[in-house]
Amino acid sequence: MEKKVIECSNLNYSYTSYEKKQGLKGTLADFFKREKIQIDAIKDINLTIYEGEIVGLLGSNGAGKTTLIKLLTGILEKKSGEISCLGSNPFNRRKEYLKNIGVLFGQKSQLIWDLPPMDTLYMLKEMYNVSTSVFEENIKELFNILDLHQWKDTPVRKLSLGQKTKFDLVCTLFYSPKIVFLDEPTIGLDINSQNQIHKFLLEVNKKKKTTIILTSHYIKDIEKLAERVVIISKGEKKEDCSIADLSNKFKVKNSYIIESKNGELPFLQDEEMIVSQINDLTFKITLFSGTLKSINLDLANILSIREDTPNLEDILSEIFLEV
Ligand SMILES: Nc1ncnc2c1ncn2[C@@H]1O[C@H](COP(=O)(O)OP(=O)(O)OP(=O)(O)O)[C@@H](O)[C@H]1O
């Protein structure tokens, strides 16, 4: 049976903020009396995540993704509901729990700016109480996969964004945590670095059964890494399924992409369908009812027919527009 590593039920979190009145008069009024407002960032979220899963946490800006990660990592304390990560409430910040999770906020580095990355790693080694032999073995392996050996003694301020991110990933993973939370892990990186990080995370996940929870605005991160997506909107969970199920759910029914040999589709012309030409040889047809009957491809001068499945980016923009 699959092991649950994260379980939340009816999880809620709200921030308290203050209303800001407009103009000079407003600022002066705020100075004497400020109106409190409550921002419900996480609303009644139920979520179960199993060991070894890679879950993409998606949502538009301000949806509540970072807040959820902060709750799961014990940075924030829930207002109500239940939350259990590796069997305990993360906010209790038990040593055992902290040693078993890794957190990376893509926009905030934990590397010490003026020192080489190795110095940060030695400091973390002591904090996480990792033996020298395990440390050396893991660092060697991670540096190999991410191609970092030559930069390990360069002061962090002289490293490129991609090099820093890779070292930050090493800091997050060298002590082999069971769960890794990655908030925008590839932000600002070029395609090669992104690909290298995808490969690296997949390898770590496969080899060590590390559970990975990631947020990203790069659809490629999600497509390459996540098997499952959890979509959050205005603090609520809207979808929770595999990418394949999401594609099926949002698939335009009875829609096909047809590649013709000569750029014609005479036999298919029918008032019961909409035909649009994508390029010289490719057409998209959508039937009003029924399904496409079997066709002799050769006779019909057709190279291929496939069901039209929208890509993840289209699906997500549709979902985000809806909510
Ligand atoms: N410290 C804070 N005080 C008050 N409100 C906050 C605070 N942090 C976040 N919020 C609000 O909580 C809501 C959720 O924010 P959160 O940062 O979790 O969203 P997000 O999905 O991570 O967004 P993004 O994709 O832009 O990073 C937003 O409305 C945000 O304005």
Short mmCIF file of N, CA and C in Angstrom, two decimals, residues 223 243-244 246-253 255 257 284 306-318:
data_model
loop_
_atom_site.label_atom_id
_atom_site.label_comp_id
_atom_site.label_asym_id
_atom_site.label_seq_id
_atom_site.Cartn_x
_atom_site.Cartn_y
_atom_site.Cartn_z
N GLU A 223 4.98 19.94 -17.05
CA GLU A 223 4.86 18.86 -18.04
C GLU A 223 5.97 17.84 -17.88
N ILE A 243 -2.12 14.67 -15.12
CA ILE A 243 -2.15 15.57 -16.28
C ILE A 243 -3.01 14.96 -17.39
N ALA A 244 -2.92 13.62 -17.53
CA ALA A 244 -3.69 12.95 -18.57
C ALA A 244 -5.19 13.14 -18.32
N LEU A 246 -6.57 15.53 -16.72
CA LEU A 246 -6.89 16.95 -16.94
C LEU A 246 -7.10 17.19 -18.43
N SER A 247 -6.21 16.60 -19.25
CA SER A 247 -6.34 16.77 -20.71
C SER A 247 -7.65 16.19 -21.20
N ASN A 248 -8.00 15.00 -20.66
CA ASN A 248 -9.25 14.38 -21.10
C ASN A 248 -10.46 15.21 -20.71
N LYS A 249 -10.39 15.76 -19.52
CA LYS A 249 -11.52 16.53 -19.01
C LYS A 249 -11.77 17.78 -19.87
N PHE A 250 -10.66 18.37 -20.32
CA PHE A 250 -10.80 19.61 -21.06
C PHE A 250 -10.73 19.43 -22.57
N LYS A 251 -10.70 18.14 -22.97
CA LYS A 251 -10.62 17.87 -24.40
C LYS A 251 -11.91 18.33 -25.07
N VAL A 252 -11.76 18.99 -26.23
CA VAL A 252 -12.97 19.35 -26.96
C VAL A 252 -13.48 18.05 -27.57
N LYS A 253 -14.70 17.68 -27.20
CA LYS A 253 -15.20 16.38 -27.69
C LYS A 253 -15.39 16.42 -29.20
N SER A 255 -13.35 16.37 -31.63
CA SER A 255 -12.50 17.25 -32.40
C SER A 255 -11.25 16.47 -32.85
N ILE A 257 -7.61 16.22 -35.51
CA ILE A 257 -6.63 16.89 -36.36
C ILE A 257 -6.33 15.92 -37.51
N LYS A 284 -8.47 20.97 -38.85
CA LYS A 284 -9.09 20.57 -37.58
C LYS A 284 -10.59 20.47 -37.86
N ARG A 306 -5.83 12.26 -35.75
CA ARG A 306 -5.71 12.05 -34.29
C ARG A 306 -6.70 12.95 -33.58
N GLU A 307 -7.06 12.51 -32.37
CA GLU A 307 -7.97 13.32 -31.58
C GLU A 307 -7.25 14.60 -31.17
N ASP A 308 -7.98 15.68 -31.15
CA ASP A 308 -7.35 16.96 -30.80
C ASP A 308 -7.32 17.11 -29.28
N THR A 309 -6.11 17.02 -28.72
CA THR A 309 -6.00 17.24 -27.27
C THR A 309 -5.30 18.57 -27.05
N PRO A 310 -5.93 19.44 -26.31
CA PRO A 310 -5.29 20.74 -26.10
C PRO A 310 -4.04 20.58 -25.25
N ASN A 311 -3.05 21.46 -25.41
CA ASN A 311 -1.87 21.32 -24.58
C ASN A 311 -2.13 21.91 -23.19
N LEU A 312 -1.23 21.58 -22.27
CA LEU A 312 -1.44 21.94 -20.87
C LEU A 312 -1.60 23.45 -20.70
N GLU A 313 -0.84 24.18 -21.49
CA GLU A 313 -0.91 25.64 -21.37
C GLU A 313 -2.32 26.15 -21.70
N ASP A 314 -2.90 25.60 -22.78
CA ASP A 314 -4.27 26.01 -23.15
C ASP A 314 -5.26 25.65 -22.05
N ILE A 315 -5.08 24.42 -21.52
CA ILE A 315 -6.01 23.96 -20.49
C ILE A 315 -5.93 24.87 -19.27
N LEU A 316 -4.69 25.16 -18.87
CA LEU A 316 -4.54 25.96 -17.66
C LEU A 316 -5.07 27.38 -17.87
N SER A 317 -4.81 27.95 -19.05
CA SER A 317 -5.33 29.31 -19.20
C SER A 317 -6.85 29.29 -19.20
N GLU A 318 -7.44 28.20 -19.71
CA GLU A 318 -8.91 28.09 -19.66
C GLU A 318 -9.39 28.00 -18.20
#
